[in-house]
mmCIF file of N, CA and C in Angstrom:
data_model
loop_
_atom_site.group_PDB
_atom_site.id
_atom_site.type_symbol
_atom_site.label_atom_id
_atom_site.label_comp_id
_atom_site.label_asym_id
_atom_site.label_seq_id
_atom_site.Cartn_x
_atom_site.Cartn_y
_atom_site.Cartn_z
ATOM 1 N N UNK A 18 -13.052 -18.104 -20.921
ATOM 2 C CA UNK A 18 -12.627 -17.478 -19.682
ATOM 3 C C UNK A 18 -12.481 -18.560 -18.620
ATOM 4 N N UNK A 19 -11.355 -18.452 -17.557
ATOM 5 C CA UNK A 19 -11.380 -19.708 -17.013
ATOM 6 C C UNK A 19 -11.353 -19.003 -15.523
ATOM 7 N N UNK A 20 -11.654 -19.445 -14.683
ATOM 8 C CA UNK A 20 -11.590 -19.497 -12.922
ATOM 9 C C UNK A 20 -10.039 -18.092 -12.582
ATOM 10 N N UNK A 21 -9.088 -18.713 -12.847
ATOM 11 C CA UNK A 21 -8.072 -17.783 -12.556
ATOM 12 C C UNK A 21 -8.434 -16.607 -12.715
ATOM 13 N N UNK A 22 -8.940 -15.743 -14.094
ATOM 14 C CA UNK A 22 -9.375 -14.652 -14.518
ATOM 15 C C UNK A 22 -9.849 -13.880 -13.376
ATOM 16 N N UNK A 23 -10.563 -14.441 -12.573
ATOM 17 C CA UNK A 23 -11.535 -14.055 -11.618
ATOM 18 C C UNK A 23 -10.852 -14.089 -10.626
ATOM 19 N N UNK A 24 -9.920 -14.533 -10.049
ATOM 20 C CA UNK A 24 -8.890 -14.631 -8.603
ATOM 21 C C UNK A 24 -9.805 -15.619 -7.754
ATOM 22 N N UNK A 25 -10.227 -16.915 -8.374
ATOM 23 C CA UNK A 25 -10.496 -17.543 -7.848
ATOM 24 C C UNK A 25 -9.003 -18.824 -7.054
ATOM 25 N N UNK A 26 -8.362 -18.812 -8.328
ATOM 26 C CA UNK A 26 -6.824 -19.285 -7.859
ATOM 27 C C UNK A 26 -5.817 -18.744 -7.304
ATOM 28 N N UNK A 27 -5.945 -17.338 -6.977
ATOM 29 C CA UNK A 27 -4.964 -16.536 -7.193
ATOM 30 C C UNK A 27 -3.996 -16.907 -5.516
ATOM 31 N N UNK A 28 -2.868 -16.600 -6.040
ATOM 32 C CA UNK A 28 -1.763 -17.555 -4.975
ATOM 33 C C UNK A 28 -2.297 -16.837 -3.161
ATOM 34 N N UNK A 29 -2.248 -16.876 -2.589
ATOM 35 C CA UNK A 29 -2.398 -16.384 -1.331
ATOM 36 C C UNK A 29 -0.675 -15.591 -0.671
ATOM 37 N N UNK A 30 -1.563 -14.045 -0.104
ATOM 38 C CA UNK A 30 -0.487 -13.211 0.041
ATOM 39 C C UNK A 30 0.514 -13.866 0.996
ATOM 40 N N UNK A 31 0.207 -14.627 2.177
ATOM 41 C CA UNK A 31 1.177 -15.329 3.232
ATOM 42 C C UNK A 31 2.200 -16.011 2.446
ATOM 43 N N UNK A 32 2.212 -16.452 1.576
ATOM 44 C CA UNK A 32 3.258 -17.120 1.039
ATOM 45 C C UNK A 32 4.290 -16.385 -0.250
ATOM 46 N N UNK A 33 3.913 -15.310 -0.483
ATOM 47 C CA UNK A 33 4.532 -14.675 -1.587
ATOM 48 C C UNK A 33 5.183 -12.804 -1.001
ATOM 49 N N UNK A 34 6.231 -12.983 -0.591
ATOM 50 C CA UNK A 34 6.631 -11.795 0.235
ATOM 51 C C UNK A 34 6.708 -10.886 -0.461
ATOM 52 N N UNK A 35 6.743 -11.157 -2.495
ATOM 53 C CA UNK A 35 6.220 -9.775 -2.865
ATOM 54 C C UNK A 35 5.435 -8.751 -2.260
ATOM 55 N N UNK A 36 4.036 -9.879 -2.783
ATOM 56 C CA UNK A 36 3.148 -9.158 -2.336
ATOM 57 C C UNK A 36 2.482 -8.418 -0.799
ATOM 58 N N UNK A 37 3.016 -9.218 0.175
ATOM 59 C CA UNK A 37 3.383 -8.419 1.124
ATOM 60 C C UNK A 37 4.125 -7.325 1.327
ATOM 61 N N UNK A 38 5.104 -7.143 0.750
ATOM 62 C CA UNK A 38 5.639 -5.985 0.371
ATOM 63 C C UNK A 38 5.088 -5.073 -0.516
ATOM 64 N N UNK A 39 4.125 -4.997 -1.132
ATOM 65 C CA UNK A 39 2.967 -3.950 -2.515
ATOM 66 C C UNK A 39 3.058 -3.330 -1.296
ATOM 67 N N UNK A 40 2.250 -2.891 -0.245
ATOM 68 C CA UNK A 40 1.681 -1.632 0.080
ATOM 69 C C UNK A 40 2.973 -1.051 0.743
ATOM 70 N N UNK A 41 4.002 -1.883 1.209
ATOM 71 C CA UNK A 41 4.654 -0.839 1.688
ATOM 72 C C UNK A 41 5.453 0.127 0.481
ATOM 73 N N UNK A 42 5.740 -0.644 -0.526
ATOM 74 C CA UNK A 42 6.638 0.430 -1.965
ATOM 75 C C UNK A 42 5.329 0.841 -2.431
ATOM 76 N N UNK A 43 4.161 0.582 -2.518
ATOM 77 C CA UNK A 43 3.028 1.928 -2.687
ATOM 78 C C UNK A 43 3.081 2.640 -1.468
ATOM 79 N N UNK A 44 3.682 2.656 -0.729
ATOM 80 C CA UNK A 44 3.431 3.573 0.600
ATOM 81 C C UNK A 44 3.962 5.109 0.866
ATOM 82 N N UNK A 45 5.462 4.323 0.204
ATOM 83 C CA UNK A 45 6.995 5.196 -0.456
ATOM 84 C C UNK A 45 6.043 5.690 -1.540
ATOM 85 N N UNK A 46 5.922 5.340 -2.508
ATOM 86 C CA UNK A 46 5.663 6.091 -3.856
ATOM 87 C C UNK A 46 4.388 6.809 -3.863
ATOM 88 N N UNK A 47 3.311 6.697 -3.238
ATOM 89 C CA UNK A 47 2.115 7.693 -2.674
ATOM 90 C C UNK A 47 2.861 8.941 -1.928
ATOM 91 N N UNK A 48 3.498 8.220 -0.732
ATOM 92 C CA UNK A 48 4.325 9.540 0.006
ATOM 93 C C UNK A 48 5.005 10.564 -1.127
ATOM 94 N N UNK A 49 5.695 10.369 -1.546
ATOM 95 C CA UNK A 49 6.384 11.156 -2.889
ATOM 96 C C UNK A 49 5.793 11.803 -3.676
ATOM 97 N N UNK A 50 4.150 11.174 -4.196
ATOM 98 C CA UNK A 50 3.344 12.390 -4.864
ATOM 99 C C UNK A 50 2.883 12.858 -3.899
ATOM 100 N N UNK A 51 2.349 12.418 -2.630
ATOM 101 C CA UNK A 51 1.151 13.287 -1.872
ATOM 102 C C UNK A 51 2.300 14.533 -1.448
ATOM 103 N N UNK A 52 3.649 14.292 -0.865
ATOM 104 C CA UNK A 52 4.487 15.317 -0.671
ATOM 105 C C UNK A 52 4.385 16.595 -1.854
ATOM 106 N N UNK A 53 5.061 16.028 -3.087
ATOM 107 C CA UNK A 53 4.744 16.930 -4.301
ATOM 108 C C UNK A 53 3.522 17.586 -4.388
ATOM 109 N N UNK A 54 1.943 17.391 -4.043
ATOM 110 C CA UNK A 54 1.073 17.815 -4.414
ATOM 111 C C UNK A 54 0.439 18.638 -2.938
ATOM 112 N N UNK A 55 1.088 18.784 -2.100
ATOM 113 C CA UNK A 55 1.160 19.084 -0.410
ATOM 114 C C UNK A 55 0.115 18.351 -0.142
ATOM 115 N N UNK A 56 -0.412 16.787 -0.544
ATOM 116 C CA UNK A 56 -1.342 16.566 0.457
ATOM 117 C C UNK A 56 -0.873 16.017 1.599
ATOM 118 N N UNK A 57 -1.158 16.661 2.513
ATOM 119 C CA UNK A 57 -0.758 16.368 4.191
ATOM 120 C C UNK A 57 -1.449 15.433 4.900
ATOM 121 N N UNK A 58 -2.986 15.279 4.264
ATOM 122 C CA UNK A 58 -3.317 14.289 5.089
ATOM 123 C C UNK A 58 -3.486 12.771 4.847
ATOM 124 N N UNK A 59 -2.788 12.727 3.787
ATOM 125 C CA UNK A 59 -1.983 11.734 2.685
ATOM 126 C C UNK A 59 -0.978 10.919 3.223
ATOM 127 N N UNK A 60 -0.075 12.324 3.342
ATOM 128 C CA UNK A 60 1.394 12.025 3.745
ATOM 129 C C UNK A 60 1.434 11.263 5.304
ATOM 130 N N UNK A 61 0.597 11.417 5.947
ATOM 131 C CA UNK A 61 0.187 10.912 7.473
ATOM 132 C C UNK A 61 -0.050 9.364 7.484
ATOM 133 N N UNK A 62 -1.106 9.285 6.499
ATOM 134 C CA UNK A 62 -1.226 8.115 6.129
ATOM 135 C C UNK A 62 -0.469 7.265 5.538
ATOM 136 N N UNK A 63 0.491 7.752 5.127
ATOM 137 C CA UNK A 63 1.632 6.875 4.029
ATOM 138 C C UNK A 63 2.824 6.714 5.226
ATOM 139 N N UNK A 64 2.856 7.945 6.398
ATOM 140 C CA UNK A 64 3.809 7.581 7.405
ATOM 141 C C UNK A 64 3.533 6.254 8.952
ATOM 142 N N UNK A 65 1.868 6.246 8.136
ATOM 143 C CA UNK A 65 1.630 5.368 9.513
ATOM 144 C C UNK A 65 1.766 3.981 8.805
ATOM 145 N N UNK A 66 1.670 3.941 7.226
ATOM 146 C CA UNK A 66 1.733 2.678 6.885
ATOM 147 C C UNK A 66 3.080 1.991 6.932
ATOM 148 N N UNK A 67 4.279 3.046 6.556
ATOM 149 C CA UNK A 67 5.743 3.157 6.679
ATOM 150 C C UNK A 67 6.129 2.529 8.284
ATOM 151 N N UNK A 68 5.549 3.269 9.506
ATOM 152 C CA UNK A 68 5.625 2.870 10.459
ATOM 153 C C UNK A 68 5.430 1.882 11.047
ATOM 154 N N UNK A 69 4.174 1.348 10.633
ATOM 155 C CA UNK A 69 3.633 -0.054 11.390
ATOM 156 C C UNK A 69 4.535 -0.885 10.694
ATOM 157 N N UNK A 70 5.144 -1.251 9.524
ATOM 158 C CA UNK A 70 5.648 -2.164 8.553
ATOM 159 C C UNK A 70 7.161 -2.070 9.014
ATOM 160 N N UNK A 71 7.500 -1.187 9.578
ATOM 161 C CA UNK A 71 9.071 -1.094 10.217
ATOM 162 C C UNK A 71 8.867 -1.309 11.490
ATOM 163 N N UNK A 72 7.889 -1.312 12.288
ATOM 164 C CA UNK A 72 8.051 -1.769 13.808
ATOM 165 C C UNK A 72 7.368 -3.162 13.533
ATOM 166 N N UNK A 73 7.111 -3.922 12.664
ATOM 167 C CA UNK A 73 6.457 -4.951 12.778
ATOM 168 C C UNK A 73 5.034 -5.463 13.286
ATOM 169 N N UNK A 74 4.185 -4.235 12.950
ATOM 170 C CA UNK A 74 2.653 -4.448 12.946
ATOM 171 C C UNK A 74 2.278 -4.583 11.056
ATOM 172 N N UNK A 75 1.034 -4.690 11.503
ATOM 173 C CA UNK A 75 0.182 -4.437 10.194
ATOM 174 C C UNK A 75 -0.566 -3.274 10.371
ATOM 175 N N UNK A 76 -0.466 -2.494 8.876
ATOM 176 C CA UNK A 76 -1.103 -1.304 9.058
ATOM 177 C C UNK A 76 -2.596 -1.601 8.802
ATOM 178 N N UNK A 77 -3.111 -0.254 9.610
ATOM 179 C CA UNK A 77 -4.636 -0.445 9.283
ATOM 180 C C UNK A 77 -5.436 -0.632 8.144
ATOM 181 N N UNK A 78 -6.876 -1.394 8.171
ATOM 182 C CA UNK A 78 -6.333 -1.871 6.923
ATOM 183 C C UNK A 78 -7.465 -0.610 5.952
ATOM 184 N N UNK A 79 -7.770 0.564 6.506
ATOM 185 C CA UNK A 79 -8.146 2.033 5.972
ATOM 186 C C UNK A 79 -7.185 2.486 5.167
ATOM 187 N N UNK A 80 -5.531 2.524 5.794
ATOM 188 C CA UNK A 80 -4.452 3.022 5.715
ATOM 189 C C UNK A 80 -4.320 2.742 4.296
ATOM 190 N N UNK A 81 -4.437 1.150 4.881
ATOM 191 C CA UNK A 81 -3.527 0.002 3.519
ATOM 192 C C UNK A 81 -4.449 0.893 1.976
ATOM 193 N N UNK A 82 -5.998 0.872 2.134
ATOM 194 C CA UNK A 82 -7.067 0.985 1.246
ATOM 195 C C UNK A 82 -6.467 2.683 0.347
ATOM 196 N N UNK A 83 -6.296 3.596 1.233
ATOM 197 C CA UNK A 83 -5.979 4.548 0.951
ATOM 198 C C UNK A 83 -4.798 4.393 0.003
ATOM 199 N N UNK A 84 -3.467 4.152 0.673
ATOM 200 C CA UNK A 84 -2.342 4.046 -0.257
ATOM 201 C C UNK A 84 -2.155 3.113 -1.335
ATOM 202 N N UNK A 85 -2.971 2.120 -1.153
ATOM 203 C CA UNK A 85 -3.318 1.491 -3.245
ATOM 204 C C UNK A 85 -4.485 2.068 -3.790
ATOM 205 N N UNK A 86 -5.083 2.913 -3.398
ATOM 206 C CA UNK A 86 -5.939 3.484 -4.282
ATOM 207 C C UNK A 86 -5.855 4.809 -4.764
ATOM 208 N N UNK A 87 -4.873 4.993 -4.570
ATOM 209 C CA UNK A 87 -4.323 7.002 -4.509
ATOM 210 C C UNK A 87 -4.140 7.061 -6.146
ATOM 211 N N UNK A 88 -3.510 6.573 -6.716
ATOM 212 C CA UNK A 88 -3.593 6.790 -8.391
ATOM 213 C C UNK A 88 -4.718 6.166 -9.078
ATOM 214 N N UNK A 89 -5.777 5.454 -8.630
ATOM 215 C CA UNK A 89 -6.768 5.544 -9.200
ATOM 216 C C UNK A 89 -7.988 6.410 -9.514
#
């Protein structure tokens, strides 16, 4: 087992605009089930993460926690 395994190397998000971009296309794709399943207070959360990321904030980072953890 070596160091990487562990995210001891792992690249840093500032430089890789993928990954800056993960929560907002988990943001979209949470919105879409929480819509389907009527959770509303879901869907709030997936619109504030949508929001801050189109006006150029960072969403909270509760928000962020919520919408990558919704299919787990």
């Amino acid at each position: 087992m070596n160091a990487f395994a562990f995210g001891a190397n792992a690249p840093s998000t500032a430089s890789d605009p993928q990954k800056v971009e993960a929560p907002l296309d988990a943001a979209w794709l949470v919105l879409e089930a929480a819509n389907d399943l009527g959770d509303h207070a879901t869907v709030e959360v997936c619109r504030r993460v949508i929001d801050a990321n189109l006006n150029g904030r960072a969403p909270a980072a509760a928000d962020v926690h919520v919408v990558t953890e919704y299919f787990r």
